[in-house]
PDB file of C-alpha atoms in Angstrom:
ATOM      1  CA  UNK A   1      -6.731 -11.139  26.633  1.00 76.00           C
ATOM      2  CA  UNK A   2      -6.467 -12.290  30.214  1.00 82.00           C
ATOM      3  CA  UNK A   3      -5.758 -10.586  33.512  1.00 87.00           C
ATOM      4  CA  UNK A   4      -2.086 -11.612  33.645  1.00 87.00           C
ATOM      5  CA  UNK A   5      -1.419 -10.084  30.232  1.00 89.00           C
ATOM      6  CA  UNK A   6      -3.202  -6.891  31.254  1.00 90.00           C
ATOM      7  CA  UNK A   7      -1.128  -6.667  34.436  1.00 90.00           C
ATOM      8  CA  UNK A   8       2.064  -6.900  32.386  1.00 90.00           C
ATOM      9  CA  UNK A   9       0.824  -4.258  29.942  1.00 88.00           C
ATOM     10  CA  UNK A  10      -0.252  -1.798  32.597  1.00 89.00           C
ATOM     11  CA  UNK A  11       2.401  -2.669  35.178  1.00 89.00           C
ATOM     12  CA  UNK A  12      -0.403  -2.695  37.732  1.00 88.00           C
ATOM     13  CA  UNK A  13      -1.453  -5.529  39.995  1.00 90.00           C
ATOM     14  CA  UNK A  14      -4.770  -3.976  40.901  1.00 91.00           C
ATOM     15  CA  UNK A  15      -6.531  -3.755  37.524  1.00 90.00           C
ATOM     16  CA  UNK A  16      -9.585  -2.100  39.035  1.00 92.00           C
ATOM     17  CA  UNK A  17      -7.688   1.196  39.299  1.00 92.00           C
ATOM     18  CA  UNK A  18      -6.335   1.251  35.714  1.00 92.00           C
ATOM     19  CA  UNK A  19      -7.686   4.205  33.738  1.00 94.00           C
ATOM     20  CA  UNK A  20      -5.422   4.109  30.645  1.00 95.00           C
ATOM     21  CA  UNK A  21      -4.553   1.235  28.317  1.00 94.00           C
ATOM     22  CA  UNK A  22      -2.433   1.237  25.151  1.00 95.00           C
ATOM     23  CA  UNK A  23      -2.414  -2.045  23.276  1.00 93.00           C
ATOM     24  CA  UNK A  24      -1.863  -3.249  19.721  1.00 94.00           C
ATOM     25  CA  UNK A  25      -4.128  -6.130  18.733  1.00 92.00           C
ATOM     26  CA  UNK A  26      -5.314  -8.140  15.761  1.00 92.00           C
ATOM     27  CA  UNK A  27      -9.038  -8.501  16.266  1.00 89.00           C
ATOM     28  CA  UNK A  28      -9.147 -11.189  13.581  1.00 88.00           C
ATOM     29  CA  UNK A  29      -7.415 -13.523  16.021  1.00 88.00           C
ATOM     30  CA  UNK A  30      -7.830 -11.740  19.367  1.00 85.00           C
ATOM     31  CA  UNK A  31     -10.746 -10.205  21.226  1.00 85.00           C
ATOM     32  CA  UNK A  32     -11.189  -7.206  23.494  1.00 86.00           C
ATOM     33  CA  UNK A  33     -14.541  -8.453  24.709  1.00 84.00           C
ATOM     34  CA  UNK A  34     -14.397  -8.845  28.465  1.00 84.00           C
ATOM     35  CA  UNK A  35     -11.407  -6.557  28.949  1.00 89.00           C
ATOM     36  CA  UNK A  36     -13.782  -3.915  30.272  1.00 89.00           C
ATOM     37  CA  UNK A  37     -14.761  -6.320  33.055  1.00 89.00           C
ATOM     38  CA  UNK A  38     -11.135  -6.582  34.181  1.00 91.00           C
ATOM     39  CA  UNK A  39     -10.646  -2.793  33.844  1.00 90.00           C
ATOM     40  CA  UNK A  40     -13.815  -1.242  35.276  1.00 92.00           C
ATOM     41  CA  UNK A  41     -12.148   2.185  35.692  1.00 93.00           C
ATOM     42  CA  UNK A  42     -10.802   2.346  32.123  1.00 93.00           C
ATOM     43  CA  UNK A  43     -11.496   5.748  30.552  1.00 96.00           C
ATOM     44  CA  UNK A  44      -8.823   5.987  27.841  1.00 96.00           C
ATOM     45  CA  UNK A  45      -8.011   3.301  25.244  1.00 96.00           C
ATOM     46  CA  UNK A  46      -5.311   3.522  22.547  1.00 97.00           C
ATOM     47  CA  UNK A  47      -5.437   0.912  19.774  1.00 96.00           C
ATOM     48  CA  UNK A  48      -3.214   2.628  17.185  1.00 97.00           C
ATOM     49  CA  UNK A  49      -1.911   0.391  14.370  1.00 96.00           C
ATOM     50  CA  UNK A  50      -4.145  -2.474  15.419  1.00 96.00           C
ATOM     51  CA  UNK A  51      -6.001  -4.629  12.914  1.00 94.00           C
ATOM     52  CA  UNK A  52      -9.671  -3.766  13.400  1.00 93.00           C
ATOM     53  CA  UNK A  53     -12.361  -4.572  10.858  1.00 90.00           C
ATOM     54  CA  UNK A  54     -14.981  -2.481  12.630  1.00 93.00           C
ATOM     55  CA  UNK A  55     -15.438  -0.422  15.771  1.00 93.00           C
ATOM     56  CA  UNK A  56     -18.317  -2.808  16.477  1.00 91.00           C
ATOM     57  CA  UNK A  57     -15.680  -5.422  17.339  1.00 89.00           C
ATOM     58  CA  UNK A  58     -15.055  -3.530  20.582  1.00 88.00           C
ATOM     59  CA  UNK A  59     -18.507  -4.476  21.789  1.00 84.00           C
ATOM     60  CA  UNK A  60     -20.813  -2.333  23.900  1.00 84.00           C
ATOM     61  CA  UNK A  61     -19.245  -2.799  27.323  1.00 86.00           C
ATOM     62  CA  UNK A  62     -16.922   0.221  27.397  1.00 89.00           C
ATOM     63  CA  UNK A  63     -19.500   2.527  28.926  1.00 85.00           C
ATOM     64  CA  UNK A  64     -16.939   4.544  30.929  1.00 90.00           C
ATOM     65  CA  UNK A  65     -14.641   5.195  27.980  1.00 95.00           C
ATOM     66  CA  UNK A  66     -14.205   8.899  27.260  1.00 97.00           C
ATOM     67  CA  UNK A  67     -11.131   8.759  24.990  1.00 98.00           C
ATOM     68  CA  UNK A  68     -10.473   6.351  22.110  1.00 97.00           C
ATOM     69  CA  UNK A  69      -7.604   6.343  19.608  1.00 98.00           C
ATOM     70  CA  UNK A  70      -7.800   4.106  16.532  1.00 97.00           C
ATOM     71  CA  UNK A  71      -5.215   5.740  14.288  1.00 98.00           C
ATOM     72  CA  UNK A  72      -3.822   3.688  11.399  1.00 97.00           C
ATOM     73  CA  UNK A  73      -6.174   0.754  11.879  1.00 96.00           C
ATOM     74  CA  UNK A  74      -7.326   0.515   8.214  1.00 95.00           C
ATOM     75  CA  UNK A  75     -10.896   1.402   9.174  1.00 96.00           C
ATOM     76  CA  UNK A  76     -13.342   2.132   6.352  1.00 96.00           C
ATOM     77  CA  UNK A  77     -15.969   3.676   8.625  1.00 96.00           C
ATOM     78  CA  UNK A  78     -16.898   4.353  12.243  1.00 96.00           C
ATOM     79  CA  UNK A  79     -19.979   2.149  12.401  1.00 94.00           C
ATOM     80  CA  UNK A  80     -20.709   1.197  16.006  1.00 92.00           C
ATOM     81  CA  UNK A  81     -19.121   4.288  17.541  1.00 94.00           C
ATOM     82  CA  UNK A  82     -22.444   5.430  19.016  1.00 91.00           C
ATOM     83  CA  UNK A  83     -22.298   2.458  21.392  1.00 91.00           C
ATOM     84  CA  UNK A  84     -19.546   4.437  23.164  1.00 93.00           C
ATOM     85  CA  UNK A  85     -22.020   7.046  24.283  1.00 92.00           C
ATOM     86  CA  UNK A  86     -19.736   8.757  26.850  1.00 94.00           C
ATOM     87  CA  UNK A  87     -16.905   9.302  24.393  1.00 96.00           C
ATOM     88  CA  UNK A  88     -15.655  12.893  24.349  1.00 97.00           C
ATOM     89  CA  UNK A  89     -12.372  12.467  22.459  1.00 98.00           C
ATOM     90  CA  UNK A  90     -12.002  10.332  19.329  1.00 98.00           C
ATOM     91  CA  UNK A  91      -8.896  10.067  17.170  1.00 98.00           C
ATOM     92  CA  UNK A  92      -9.255   8.037  13.943  1.00 98.00           C
ATOM     93  CA  UNK A  93      -6.529   9.502  11.747  1.00 98.00           C
ATOM     94  CA  UNK A  94      -4.824   7.798   8.800  1.00 98.00           C
ATOM     95  CA  UNK A  95      -7.588   5.363   7.961  1.00 97.00           C
ATOM     96  CA  UNK A  96      -9.883   5.057   4.919  1.00 97.00           C
ATOM     97  CA  UNK A  97     -12.959   6.775   6.365  1.00 97.00           C
ATOM     98  CA  UNK A  98     -15.113   8.644   3.822  1.00 96.00           C
ATOM     99  CA  UNK A  99     -17.720  10.309   6.058  1.00 96.00           C
ATOM    100  CA  UNK A 100     -18.817  10.923   9.631  1.00 95.00           C
ATOM    101  CA  UNK A 101     -22.362   9.603   9.324  1.00 95.00           C
ATOM    102  CA  UNK A 102     -21.813   7.150  12.193  1.00 95.00           C
ATOM    103  CA  UNK A 103     -21.234  10.076  14.563  1.00 95.00           C
ATOM    104  CA  UNK A 104     -24.519  11.790  13.756  1.00 93.00           C
ATOM    105  CA  UNK A 105     -26.293  12.929  16.947  1.00 92.00           C
ATOM    106  CA  UNK A 106     -23.424  11.813  19.206  1.00 95.00           C
ATOM    107  CA  UNK A 107     -24.176  13.880  22.302  1.00 94.00           C
ATOM    108  CA  UNK A 108     -20.817  13.953  24.066  1.00 96.00           C
ATOM    109  CA  UNK A 109     -18.085  14.074  21.425  1.00 97.00           C
ATOM    110  CA  UNK A 110     -16.004  17.239  21.881  1.00 98.00           C
ATOM    111  CA  UNK A 111     -12.744  16.600  20.030  1.00 98.00           C
ATOM    112  CA  UNK A 112     -12.691  14.666  16.765  1.00 98.00           C
ATOM    113  CA  UNK A 113      -9.528  13.905  14.805  1.00 98.00           C
ATOM    114  CA  UNK A 114     -10.085  12.555  11.295  1.00 98.00           C
ATOM    115  CA  UNK A 115      -6.940  13.777   9.536  1.00 98.00           C
ATOM    116  CA  UNK A 116      -5.485  11.630   6.764  1.00 97.00           C
ATOM    117  CA  UNK A 117      -8.661   9.905   5.625  1.00 97.00           C
ATOM    118  CA  UNK A 118     -10.672   9.901   2.365  1.00 96.00           C
ATOM    119  CA  UNK A 119     -13.311  12.496   3.277  1.00 95.00           C
ATOM    120  CA  UNK A 120     -14.076  14.367   0.049  1.00 92.00           C
ATOM    121  CA  UNK A 121     -17.399  16.104   0.698  1.00 91.00           C
ATOM    122  CA  UNK A 122     -18.413  19.167   2.687  1.00 88.00           C
ATOM    123  CA  UNK A 123     -21.397  17.040   3.679  1.00 91.00           C
ATOM    124  CA  UNK A 124     -19.227  15.834   6.562  1.00 94.00           C
ATOM    125  CA  UNK A 125     -19.883  19.219   8.187  1.00 94.00           C
ATOM    126  CA  UNK A 126     -23.655  18.712   8.001  1.00 92.00           C
ATOM    127  CA  UNK A 127     -23.234  15.318   9.651  1.00 95.00           C
ATOM    128  CA  UNK A 128     -21.115  16.726  12.473  1.00 96.00           C
ATOM    129  CA  UNK A 129     -23.293  19.778  13.053  1.00 95.00           C
ATOM    130  CA  UNK A 130     -25.703  17.392  14.767  1.00 95.00           C
ATOM    131  CA  UNK A 131     -23.110  16.788  17.514  1.00 96.00           C
ATOM    132  CA  UNK A 132     -24.054  19.481  20.053  1.00 95.00           C
ATOM    133  CA  UNK A 133     -20.787  19.481  22.003  1.00 97.00           C
ATOM    134  CA  UNK A 134     -18.254  19.225  19.177  1.00 97.00           C
ATOM    135  CA  UNK A 135     -15.691  21.993  19.701  1.00 97.00           C
ATOM    136  CA  UNK A 136     -12.511  20.846  17.946  1.00 98.00           C
ATOM    137  CA  UNK A 137     -12.253  19.097  14.570  1.00 98.00           C
ATOM    138  CA  UNK A 138      -9.249  17.934  12.559  1.00 98.00           C
ATOM    139  CA  UNK A 139      -9.782  17.273   8.833  1.00 97.00           C
ATOM    140  CA  UNK A 140      -6.352  18.082   7.412  1.00 96.00           C
ATOM    141  CA  UNK A 141      -4.918  15.790   4.712  1.00 96.00           C
ATOM    142  CA  UNK A 142      -8.374  14.866   3.458  1.00 96.00           C
ATOM    143  CA  UNK A 143      -9.544  15.673  -0.099  1.00 94.00           C
ATOM    144  CA  UNK A 144     -12.131  18.062   1.388  1.00 93.00           C
ATOM    145  CA  UNK A 145      -9.268  20.311   2.497  1.00 92.00           C
ATOM    146  CA  UNK A 146      -8.727  21.272  -1.160  1.00 89.00           C
ATOM    147  CA  UNK A 147     -12.167  22.902  -1.508  1.00 88.00           C
ATOM    148  CA  UNK A 148     -12.311  26.676  -2.035  1.00 86.00           C
ATOM    149  CA  UNK A 149     -12.646  28.559   1.261  1.00 88.00           C
ATOM    150  CA  UNK A 150     -12.276  25.254   3.122  1.00 91.00           C
ATOM    151  CA  UNK A 151     -11.948  26.724   6.614  1.00 93.00           C
ATOM    152  CA  UNK A 152     -14.798  29.188   6.219  1.00 92.00           C
ATOM    153  CA  UNK A 153     -17.127  26.640   4.644  1.00 92.00           C
ATOM    154  CA  UNK A 154     -16.604  23.948   7.288  1.00 94.00           C
ATOM    155  CA  UNK A 155     -16.771  26.354  10.226  1.00 94.00           C
ATOM    156  CA  UNK A 156     -19.934  27.975   8.866  1.00 93.00           C
ATOM    157  CA  UNK A 157     -21.692  24.603   8.637  1.00 93.00           C
ATOM    158  CA  UNK A 158     -20.674  23.426  12.135  1.00 95.00           C
ATOM    159  CA  UNK A 159     -22.097  26.250  14.170  1.00 92.00           C
ATOM    160  CA  UNK A 160     -20.610  25.283  17.556  1.00 93.00           C
ATOM    161  CA  UNK A 161     -17.091  24.593  16.285  1.00 96.00           C
ATOM    162  CA  UNK A 162     -14.320  26.553  18.034  1.00 96.00           C
ATOM    163  CA  UNK A 163     -11.208  25.077  16.415  1.00 97.00           C
ATOM    164  CA  UNK A 164     -10.540  23.567  12.982  1.00 97.00           C
ATOM    165  CA  UNK A 165      -7.235  21.741  12.500  1.00 97.00           C
ATOM    166  CA  UNK A 166      -6.007  23.262  15.737  1.00 96.00           C
ATOM    167  CA  UNK A 167      -6.652  26.866  14.656  1.00 96.00           C
ATOM    168  CA  UNK A 168      -9.417  28.972  16.271  1.00 97.00           C
ATOM    169  CA  UNK A 169     -12.459  29.548  14.077  1.00 94.00           C
ATOM    170  CA  UNK A 170     -13.204  33.132  13.052  1.00 93.00           C
ATOM    171  CA  UNK A 171     -16.954  33.305  13.664  1.00 91.00           C
ATOM    172  CA  UNK A 172     -17.338  36.757  12.121  1.00 92.00           C
ATOM    173  CA  UNK A 173     -15.934  35.535   8.805  1.00 91.00           C
ATOM    174  CA  UNK A 174     -17.785  32.219   8.938  1.00 88.00           C
ATOM    175  CA  UNK A 175     -21.061  34.104   9.320  1.00 86.00           C
ATOM    176  CA  UNK A 176     -20.467  35.745   5.918  1.00 84.00           C
ATOM    177  CA  UNK A 177     -20.334  32.476   3.968  1.00 80.00           C
ATOM    178  CA  UNK A 178     -23.019  32.509   1.254  1.00 79.00           C
ATOM    179  CA  UNK A 179     -24.907  29.729  -0.496  1.00 79.00           C
ATOM    180  CA  UNK A 180     -22.949  30.430  -3.665  1.00 76.00           C
ATOM    181  CA  UNK A 181     -19.696  29.825  -1.765  1.00 74.00           C
ATOM    182  CA  UNK A 182     -21.067  26.509  -0.492  1.00 77.00           C
ATOM    183  CA  UNK A 183     -22.091  25.491  -4.004  1.00 78.00           C
ATOM    184  CA  UNK A 184     -18.704  26.487  -5.385  1.00 75.00           C
ATOM    185  CA  UNK A 185     -16.945  24.346  -2.792  1.00 73.00           C
ATOM    186  CA  UNK A 186     -19.229  21.359  -3.450  1.00 72.00           C
ATOM    187  CA  UNK A 187     -18.814  21.637  -7.234  1.00 66.00           C
ATOM    188  CA  UNK A 188     -15.030  21.944  -6.961  1.00 69.00           C
ATOM    189  CA  UNK A 189     -14.816  18.813  -4.807  1.00 71.00           C
ATOM    190  CA  UNK A 190     -17.093  16.898  -7.152  1.00 70.00           C
ATOM    191  CA  UNK A 191     -14.938  17.885 -10.135  1.00 68.00           C
ATOM    192  CA  UNK A 192     -11.763  16.932  -8.270  1.00 63.00           C
ATOM    193  CA  UNK A 193     -13.264  13.551  -7.381  1.00 65.00           C
ATOM    194  CA  UNK A 194     -14.239  12.908 -11.021  1.00 59.00           C
ATOM    195  CA  UNK A 195     -10.737  13.839 -12.173  1.00 56.00           C
ATOM    196  CA  UNK A 196      -9.236  11.526  -9.562  1.00 61.00           C
ATOM    197  CA  UNK A 197     -11.512   8.699 -10.744  1.00 60.00           C
ATOM    198  CA  UNK A 198     -10.475   9.321 -14.369  1.00 57.00           C
ATOM    199  CA  UNK A 199      -6.819   9.286 -13.384  1.00 61.00           C
ATOM    200  CA  UNK A 200      -7.290   6.059 -11.442  1.00 65.00           C
ATOM    201  CA  UNK A 201      -9.002   4.404 -14.431  1.00 72.00           C
ATOM    202  CA  UNK A 202      -6.195   5.589 -16.708  1.00 70.00           C
ATOM    203  CA  UNK A 203      -3.578   4.134 -14.366  1.00 75.00           C
ATOM    204  CA  UNK A 204      -5.470   0.841 -14.222  1.00 74.00           C
ATOM    205  CA  UNK A 205      -5.697   0.703 -18.030  1.00 72.00           C
ATOM    206  CA  UNK A 206      -1.971   1.405 -18.328  1.00 77.00           C
ATOM    207  CA  UNK A 207      -1.236  -1.304 -15.771  1.00 78.00           C
ATOM    208  CA  UNK A 208      -3.399  -3.813 -17.657  1.00 77.00           C
ATOM    209  CA  UNK A 209      -1.701  -2.909 -20.955  1.00 74.00           C
ATOM    210  CA  UNK A 210       1.716  -3.341 -19.350  1.00 76.00           C
ATOM    211  CA  UNK A 211       0.752  -6.715 -17.881  1.00 75.00           C
ATOM    212  CA  UNK A 212      -0.626  -7.841 -21.251  1.00 78.00           C
ATOM    213  CA  UNK A 213       2.616  -6.779 -22.959  1.00 76.00           C
ATOM    214  CA  UNK A 214       4.698  -8.685 -20.408  1.00 80.00           C
ATOM    215  CA  UNK A 215       2.573 -11.806 -20.845  1.00 78.00           C
ATOM    216  CA  UNK A 216       2.832 -11.475 -24.613  1.00 76.00           C
ATOM    217  CA  UNK A 217       6.611 -11.199 -24.461  1.00 77.00           C
ATOM    218  CA  UNK A 218       6.851 -14.227 -22.208  1.00 77.00           C
ATOM    219  CA  UNK A 219       4.553 -16.274 -24.417  1.00 69.00           C
ATOM    220  CA  UNK A 220       5.690 -15.332 -27.907  1.00 58.00           C
ATOM    221  CA  UNK A 221       9.042 -13.671 -27.617  1.00 52.00           C
ATOM    222  CA  UNK A 222      11.104 -16.416 -26.028  1.00 50.00           C
ATOM    223  CA  UNK A 223      14.393 -17.047 -27.839  1.00 52.00           C
ATOM    224  CA  UNK A 224      14.288 -19.907 -30.367  1.00 52.00           C
ATOM    225  CA  UNK A 225      16.667 -22.826 -30.034  1.00 54.00           C
ATOM    226  CA  UNK A 226      19.109 -22.917 -32.988  1.00 52.00           C
ATOM    227  CA  UNK A 227      18.218 -25.527 -35.632  1.00 52.00           C
ATOM    228  CA  UNK A 228      20.789 -28.302 -35.761  1.00 49.00           C
ATOM    229  CA  UNK A 229      21.137 -29.500 -39.322  1.00 50.00           C
ATOM    230  CA  UNK A 230      22.175 -33.008 -40.109  1.00 45.00           C
ATOM    231  CA  UNK A 231      25.025 -33.284 -42.570  1.00 47.00           C
ATOM    232  CA  UNK A 232      24.271 -36.922 -43.014  1.00 45.00           C
ATOM    233  CA  UNK A 233      20.809 -36.474 -44.476  1.00 45.00           C
ATOM    234  CA  UNK A 234      19.518 -33.527 -46.458  1.00 45.00           C
ATOM    235  CA  UNK A 235      15.932 -34.483 -45.621  1.00 44.00           C
ATOM    236  CA  UNK A 236      16.370 -32.847 -42.192  1.00 47.00           C
ATOM    237  CA  UNK A 237      17.109 -29.453 -43.719  1.00 44.00           C
ATOM    238  CA  UNK A 238      14.374 -26.810 -43.791  1.00 44.00           C
ATOM    239  CA  UNK A 239      12.182 -26.913 -46.886  1.00 45.00           C
ATOM    240  CA  UNK A 240      13.652 -24.956 -49.751  1.00 43.00           C
ATOM    241  CA  UNK A 241      17.180 -24.965 -48.328  1.00 43.00           C
ATOM    242  CA  UNK A 242      20.094 -27.213 -49.167  1.00 45.00           C
ATOM    243  CA  UNK A 243      22.141 -28.645 -46.321  1.00 43.00           C
ATOM    244  CA  UNK A 244      25.351 -26.781 -45.610  1.00 45.00           C
ATOM    245  CA  UNK A 245      28.142 -28.975 -47.047  1.00 44.00           C
ATOM    246  CA  UNK A 246      30.896 -26.571 -46.162  1.00 44.00           C
ATOM    247  CA  UNK A 247      31.791 -26.013 -49.837  1.00 43.00           C
ATOM    248  CA  UNK A 248      31.566 -22.777 -51.763  1.00 40.00           C
TER     249      UNK A 248
END
């Protein structure tokens, strides 16, 4: 992505002053490597709906970046995010992320949006409790949201959290969460995950049975061509049947 393209995108001739960039890319065929050299003042990058295999594909040059949005990019994880050490605001909603292990010990992250992913364990709270400056977390529309006492459990495990899903945390209530409540939440999520796996296997079996039935119908149930009997020679008639002579 060259300087001319960046000037058109930002509507700025002097790229050294650009602080915000919104761009949709396919990192299988394009590259963002070197863009940081053209945009030395860039602090906010929006890549929503881009095709990104891994955050690692961004490289390690975006040292000044404090805000990154990678919503709807089909990401399976956030591996490589720690290379963006100055990041304070990360939005990675509507992906396929299952945990926040890649953010462990991230010193500067303050706002983290992970809504609409596949996070199904309260262990995500243990991972994020190691982020000393995390104040606001969004986990709505994840399987973990269905756990008993979801808000209390998550807020009790992330001791510095001030807001969960945009709602202020009640510290007095979070302080009353017991080990039995944590175990209940973990067991409920584990059971829900097992039930979801069973349902998925059942759906796959039904799909395979349906496909097998369709193949069977195509292979063995095709309509037969009518047998044309020869009136000239009885030897062409099916065995055990006399040729139709038209007489009673």
